[in-house]
Short mmCIF file of C-alpha atoms in Angstrom, two decimals:
data_model
loop_
_atom_site.label_atom_id
_atom_site.label_comp_id
_atom_site.label_asym_id
_atom_site.label_seq_id
_atom_site.Cartn_x
_atom_site.Cartn_y
_atom_site.Cartn_z
CA MET A 125 -3.82 4.82 -8.32
CA ALA A 126 -3.60 4.04 -4.68
CA VAL A 127 -1.19 2.69 -3.17
CA LEU A 128 -1.72 0.22 -0.88
CA LEU A 129 0.53 -1.86 -1.02
CA SER A 130 3.95 1.54 -0.35
CA CYS A 131 6.60 1.94 2.12
CA ARG A 132 3.80 2.74 4.44
CA PHE A 133 2.83 1.63 7.97
CA ARG A 134 1.09 -1.36 6.06
CA SER A 135 -1.49 -3.18 7.89
CA PRO A 136 0.31 -6.12 9.11
CA LEU A 137 -1.74 -8.52 7.46
CA SER A 138 -3.62 -7.11 4.51
CA SER A 139 -2.57 -7.84 1.27
CA GLY A 140 1.20 -7.46 2.17
CA LEU A 141 4.34 -8.96 2.87
CA ALA A 142 4.07 -7.67 7.10
CA GLY A 143 1.06 -9.96 7.23
CA LEU A 144 3.03 -13.05 7.37
CA LEU A 145 5.68 -11.63 9.95
CA LEU A 146 2.94 -10.98 12.53
CA LEU A 147 1.68 -14.86 11.62
CA CYS A 148 5.13 -15.40 12.56
CA GLY A 149 4.43 -13.65 16.12
CA ALA A 150 5.32 -10.54 15.26
CA PRO A 151 3.90 -7.48 16.17
CA ALA A 152 1.30 -4.57 14.38
CA LEU A 153 4.16 -3.24 12.50
CA SER A 154 4.91 -2.02 8.89
CA HIS A 155 7.52 -2.90 6.65
CA GLY A 156 9.86 -2.23 9.17
CA ALA A 157 9.21 -4.68 11.64
CA ASP A 158 11.16 -7.87 10.98
CA GLY A 159 9.51 -10.32 13.72
CA GLN A 160 12.39 -9.20 16.02
CA ALA A 161 11.02 -7.64 18.35
CA GLY A 162 8.57 -9.30 19.70
CA ARG A 163 5.34 -8.84 21.04
CA VAL A 164 3.81 -6.19 23.13
CA ALA A 165 2.37 -7.45 26.22
CA PRO A 166 -0.68 -6.65 27.72
CA GLY A 167 -0.56 -3.51 29.46
CA GLN A 168 2.68 -2.89 28.36
CA PHE A 169 2.93 0.78 25.62
CA ARG A 170 5.65 1.30 23.89
CA VAL A 171 6.79 3.93 21.00
CA LEU A 172 8.81 3.01 17.78
CA PRO A 173 9.88 5.37 15.51
CA LEU A 174 10.75 4.81 11.79
CA ILE A 175 12.10 6.05 8.90
CA THR A 176 10.93 4.89 5.18
CA ILE A 177 12.09 5.85 2.28
CA GLU A 178 10.50 4.28 -1.51
CA GLY A 179 10.60 4.95 -5.01
CA HIS A 180 7.90 4.19 -6.98
CA GLY A 181 5.94 3.82 -10.36
CA GLY A 182 2.41 3.63 -11.59
CA PHE A 183 1.91 2.91 -15.48
CA GLU A 184 -1.35 2.51 -16.48
CA ASN A 185 -1.30 0.82 -20.28
CA ASN A 186 -4.93 0.73 -20.49
CA ILE A 187 -5.23 4.52 -21.12
CA GLU A 188 -4.19 6.02 -24.53
CA GLY A 189 -0.75 8.01 -24.13
CA GLN A 190 -0.33 5.58 -20.79
CA PRO A 191 0.03 7.96 -18.42
CA ARG A 192 3.08 7.69 -15.30
CA HIS A 193 3.78 8.36 -12.09
CA TYR A 194 7.27 8.78 -10.56
CA ALA A 195 7.84 9.65 -6.74
CA ILE A 196 9.89 8.97 -4.19
CA ASP A 197 9.00 9.52 -1.16
CA ALA A 198 10.70 10.46 2.26
CA GLN A 199 8.73 9.85 5.66
CA MET A 200 9.16 9.90 9.02
CA GLY A 201 7.09 8.07 11.66
CA THR A 202 5.84 6.33 14.28
CA VAL A 203 3.30 3.07 15.86
CA LEU A 204 2.29 3.34 19.72
CA GLU A 205 1.13 0.37 20.11
CA TRP A 206 -0.51 -0.98 23.78
CA GLY A 207 -0.01 -4.62 24.63
CA LEU A 208 -3.73 -6.76 24.89
CA ASN A 209 -5.58 -9.77 26.16
CA GLN A 210 -4.69 -13.07 24.31
CA GLY A 211 -1.41 -11.88 23.25
CA GLY A 212 -3.16 -8.85 21.15
CA VAL A 213 -2.15 -5.60 20.13
CA PHE A 214 -3.62 -2.12 19.08
CA ALA A 215 -1.46 -0.34 17.47
CA ILE A 216 -1.63 3.62 15.89
CA GLU A 217 0.46 4.42 13.40
CA MET A 218 1.59 7.83 11.80
CA GLU A 219 3.82 8.73 8.96
CA LEU A 220 4.18 12.42 7.41
CA GLY A 221 6.79 13.27 5.05
CA PRO A 222 7.12 15.20 1.64
CA ALA A 223 6.60 12.75 -1.72
CA PHE A 224 9.45 14.42 -4.86
CA VAL A 225 6.99 13.72 -8.12
CA TRP A 226 8.10 12.81 -11.72
CA GLY A 227 5.24 12.52 -14.10
CA GLU A 228 1.60 12.84 -12.56
CA ALA A 229 1.45 12.28 -8.87
CA GLU A 230 0.05 9.30 -6.98
CA HIS A 231 -4.22 9.57 -7.02
CA PHE A 232 -7.03 7.13 -6.24
CA TYR A 233 -7.42 4.25 -8.27
CA GLY A 234 -9.81 4.31 -11.83
CA ARG A 235 -9.61 8.37 -12.35
CA VAL A 236 -10.94 9.79 -15.15
CA GLU A 237 -8.42 11.48 -16.70
CA PRO A 238 -9.27 14.92 -19.12
CA ALA A 239 -8.71 14.35 -22.50
CA GLY A 240 -5.69 16.67 -23.00
CA GLU A 241 -2.28 16.72 -24.42
CA GLU A 242 0.76 14.55 -24.03
CA GLU A 243 3.27 16.46 -21.60
CA HIS A 244 6.53 15.05 -23.11
CA ASP A 245 10.30 15.42 -21.64
CA HIS A 246 13.20 16.18 -23.53
CA HIS A 247 13.59 12.67 -24.17
CA GLY A 248 9.94 12.15 -25.76
CA LEU A 249 8.94 10.32 -22.83
CA PRO A 250 5.56 11.09 -21.60
CA GLY A 251 5.42 12.07 -18.54
CA SER A 252 8.46 11.75 -17.62
CA ASN A 253 9.32 15.18 -16.12
CA TRP A 254 10.25 16.19 -12.80
CA ARG A 255 7.37 18.29 -11.40
CA ARG A 256 7.40 19.05 -7.67
CA THR A 257 7.44 18.50 -3.88
CA ASP A 258 4.29 17.54 -2.05
CA ILE A 259 4.00 16.08 1.36
CA LYS A 260 2.63 12.43 1.93
CA GLY A 261 0.97 11.79 4.68
CA ARG A 262 -1.07 8.28 6.94
CA LEU A 263 -2.97 7.61 10.22
CA GLN A 264 -3.52 4.35 10.84
CA LEU A 265 -5.79 2.22 13.49
CA VAL A 266 -5.08 -1.35 14.12
CA TYR A 267 -6.74 -3.55 16.59
CA GLN A 268 -5.77 -7.12 17.14
CA PRO A 269 -7.78 -8.67 19.52
CA SER A 270 -5.84 -12.19 18.61
CA ARG A 271 -2.75 -12.81 16.36
CA ARG A 272 -5.40 -14.02 13.45
CA LEU A 273 -8.26 -11.34 12.84
CA GLU A 274 -6.76 -7.71 12.45
CA LEU A 275 -9.22 -4.66 11.73
CA SER A 276 -8.05 -1.11 10.74
CA ALA A 277 -9.67 2.24 9.80
CA GLU A 278 -6.76 4.36 7.43
CA TRP A 279 -6.67 7.65 6.62
CA MET A 280 -3.84 9.05 4.10
CA PRO A 281 -3.99 12.68 3.03
CA TYR A 282 -1.72 14.19 0.34
CA LEU A 283 -0.92 17.51 -0.67
CA ILE A 284 -0.68 18.24 -3.83
CA THR A 285 2.16 22.28 -3.74
CA THR A 286 1.25 23.31 -6.67
CA SER A 287 -1.25 22.67 -9.60
CA GLN A 288 -0.10 21.84 -12.73
CA GLY A 289 -1.46 19.70 -15.92
CA GLU A 290 -4.02 17.30 -14.41
CA ASP A 291 -2.92 17.64 -10.75
CA VAL A 292 -4.71 20.88 -9.24
CA ARG A 293 -3.18 22.60 -5.82
CA GLY A 294 -5.24 20.67 -3.10
CA LEU A 295 -5.63 18.15 -0.59
CA ARG A 296 -6.44 14.54 -1.71
CA GLN A 297 -7.94 12.26 0.26
CA GLN A 298 -8.51 7.83 1.26
CA LEU A 299 -10.36 6.48 3.42
CA SER A 300 -10.27 2.00 4.24
CA LEU A 301 -11.57 0.40 6.22
CA ALA A 302 -9.96 -2.92 6.04
CA GLY A 303 -10.36 -6.98 8.13
CA THR A 304 -7.66 -9.62 7.59
CA LEU A 305 -8.10 -13.14 9.06
CA ALA A 306 -5.63 -15.71 9.04
CA LEU A 307 -6.40 -18.89 8.21
CA GLY A 308 -3.67 -21.55 10.18
CA ASP A 309 -1.20 -19.74 12.51
CA GLY A 310 1.69 -18.77 9.69
CA ASP A 311 4.84 -20.54 10.66
CA VAL A 312 6.00 -21.70 7.36
CA ASN A 313 10.10 -21.64 6.60
CA PHE A 314 10.65 -23.35 3.60
CA ALA A 315 14.69 -23.16 5.33
CA LEU A 316 14.05 -24.66 8.53
CA GLY A 317 12.36 -28.17 6.70
CA ASP A 318 8.94 -27.26 6.00
CA GLY A 319 7.88 -28.90 3.18
CA LEU A 320 4.44 -28.09 0.71
CA GLU A 321 1.82 -30.11 2.82
CA THR A 322 2.96 -26.95 5.45
CA ILE A 323 1.59 -23.38 3.04
CA ALA A 324 -1.72 -24.01 4.52
CA ASP A 325 -0.47 -22.55 7.71
CA GLY A 326 0.27 -19.07 5.47
CA LEU A 327 -2.93 -18.34 3.94
CA PHE A 328 -5.01 -15.34 4.81
CA LEU A 329 -8.45 -13.95 4.31
CA ALA A 330 -8.44 -10.31 3.34
CA VAL A 331 -11.12 -7.70 2.84
CA GLU A 332 -10.48 -3.98 1.74
CA ASN A 333 -12.70 -0.77 1.53
CA ARG A 334 -11.35 2.20 0.41
CA ASN A 335 -13.03 5.42 -0.86
CA GLY A 336 -11.46 8.50 -2.69
CA TRP A 337 -11.28 12.76 -3.04
CA ASP A 338 -9.15 14.51 -5.07
CA SER A 339 -8.16 17.43 -4.36
CA THR A 340 -10.90 19.85 -5.69
CA GLY A 341 -13.51 17.92 -4.20
CA THR A 342 -14.97 15.47 -6.25
CA TYR A 343 -15.77 12.65 -4.92
CA LEU A 344 -13.98 9.61 -7.02
CA GLY A 345 -16.01 6.88 -5.49
CA ASN A 346 -14.84 3.53 -4.01
CA TYR A 347 -13.77 -0.28 -4.18
CA THR A 348 -13.65 -3.63 -2.51
CA ASP A 349 -10.94 -5.67 -2.84
CA THR A 350 -11.76 -9.21 -1.19
CA ARG A 351 -8.59 -12.09 -1.76
CA LEU A 352 -6.70 -14.40 -0.59
CA GLY A 353 -3.55 -14.06 0.16
CA LEU A 354 -0.43 -16.97 0.68
CA GLY A 355 2.41 -16.06 3.30
CA PHE A 356 5.99 -17.84 4.27
CA ASN A 357 9.94 -17.92 4.62
CA VAL A 358 12.89 -18.62 3.14
CA ASP A 359 14.77 -18.39 5.84
CA LEU A 360 15.39 -14.75 5.94
CA LEU A 361 13.44 -13.61 2.80
CA ASN A 362 9.29 -12.85 3.14
CA LEU A 363 7.12 -13.45 0.49
CA THR A 364 3.63 -12.33 0.40
CA MET A 365 1.23 -13.33 -2.70
CA ASP A 366 -2.40 -12.39 -2.76
CA ALA A 367 -5.21 -11.81 -5.07
CA GLY A 368 -8.61 -11.70 -5.87
CA PRO A 369 -11.63 -9.52 -7.48
CA ARG A 370 -12.32 -5.70 -6.73
CA PHE A 371 -15.49 -4.41 -6.82
CA TYR A 372 -15.10 -0.61 -8.48
CA GLN A 373 -17.68 2.07 -8.89
CA PRO A 374 -16.79 5.34 -10.05
CA GLY A 375 -17.72 8.80 -8.32
CA SER A 376 -20.83 10.05 -10.61
CA TYR A 377 -18.53 12.39 -12.28
CA SER A 378 -17.22 9.68 -14.46
CA GLY A 379 -20.82 9.22 -15.85
CA LEU A 380 -19.54 5.70 -15.85
CA GLY A 381 -20.88 2.59 -13.91
CA GLY A 382 -19.76 -0.03 -12.25
CA ARG A 383 -17.50 -3.29 -12.98
CA VAL A 384 -15.32 -5.99 -11.21
CA ASP A 385 -11.28 -5.68 -12.13
CA TRP A 386 -9.18 -8.56 -10.83
CA GLY A 387 -5.76 -8.07 -9.03
CA GLY A 388 -3.15 -8.87 -6.73
CA GLU A 389 -0.06 -7.88 -5.37
CA ILE A 390 3.53 -9.97 -4.10
CA GLU A 391 5.57 -8.14 -1.75
CA LEU A 392 9.22 -9.48 -0.75
CA THR A 393 11.29 -8.36 2.31
CA TYR A 394 14.81 -8.44 3.41
CA PRO A 395 16.18 -7.97 7.01
CA LEU A 396 19.09 -6.25 7.08
CA SER A 397 19.87 -6.16 10.65
CA SER A 398 16.43 -5.73 13.67
CA ARG A 399 17.02 -2.22 12.63
CA THR A 400 16.86 -1.92 8.71
CA VAL A 401 14.45 -3.83 6.24
CA LEU A 402 14.80 -3.90 2.38
CA PHE A 403 11.02 -3.87 0.67
CA THR A 404 9.49 -4.46 -2.69
CA HIS A 405 5.93 -4.78 -3.88
CA TRP A 406 4.85 -5.16 -7.47
CA GLN A 407 0.03 -4.19 -7.75
CA PRO A 408 -0.88 -5.64 -11.39
CA MET A 409 -4.83 -4.68 -11.75
CA TYR A 410 -6.78 -5.56 -14.31
CA ASN A 411 -9.59 -3.25 -15.65
CA THR A 412 -12.80 -4.52 -17.64
CA GLN A 413 -13.73 -1.40 -18.42
CA VAL A 414 -14.94 -0.77 -21.97
CA GLY A 415 -12.93 1.32 -23.72
CA MET A 416 -10.46 1.18 -21.20
CA ALA A 417 -9.71 -2.55 -20.79
CA GLY A 418 -5.76 -3.35 -19.64
CA TRP A 419 -3.43 -3.35 -17.62
CA VAL A 420 -2.63 -1.12 -14.87
CA HIS A 421 0.77 -1.51 -12.51
CA HIS A 422 2.81 -0.06 -9.78
CA VAL A 423 5.61 -1.48 -8.28
CA GLY A 424 7.62 -0.13 -5.30
CA ALA A 425 10.63 -0.53 -3.79
CA GLY A 426 12.67 0.62 -0.70
CA VAL A 427 14.31 1.01 2.74
CA THR A 428 12.48 1.23 6.43
CA PHE A 429 15.41 2.34 9.53
CA ARG A 430 14.03 1.09 12.79
CA PHE A 431 14.86 3.11 15.93
#
């Protein structure tokens, strides 16, 4: 399953908590942003090194055997930012590091797995045994001509280091194009006296198209998420949620036709200091495919250190 939403230098508005940080005036950053760094002035350039550690798991409850993936990612990265006129920002975001894998590795959403015998650990739980250390990376270009509009392109390579079970040694890849439009000014903080009448200021619209290839070179398909989102603060605690349809077109290898799934994401972030931010997220998705209908979940939690 694709994980978008884990930490990852997320696009500041696209279906994630960091979206509200942009609306509240923070720069184009990931979970590592806490709104205290200020925006980059026009013509200014800066480099923001980051380290993110995240534990996450995927649960495909709609498939017989209910395959699981668990991993701990340790990602080192940096954000290169250039200030533009009218409060805009152009950023290049990069990260790379090991992914310590239990069960299955992360894979593209909706991948059809070959039938086979489920793996079990010594406790009898399916697919939760230790496997290997993979390498995970991300490169994203983010263009924000204003505080309310963001466009981004993202490449996410994932190197499987050893063939095991359905995971074949090689490079898995995902490519994404996304856009997000803030419908309000985003300045919503219930701890500062804002009431429910201000909640519309935290609304945003997000669209993302994502394509995936397996490590064998097989094209796995694409999906387009169209989401309505809402973000707000309660003092320093930030909550962002979004929901909407996923228009999914599997690759020809699957023998399946296109369909419309439904899902969203809820994320929480809390800055312990100007350099340390905690985050957690949950991504539920309902698969409508006949014979595979049911819920797919991805959950994660971690910490980002900014230097």
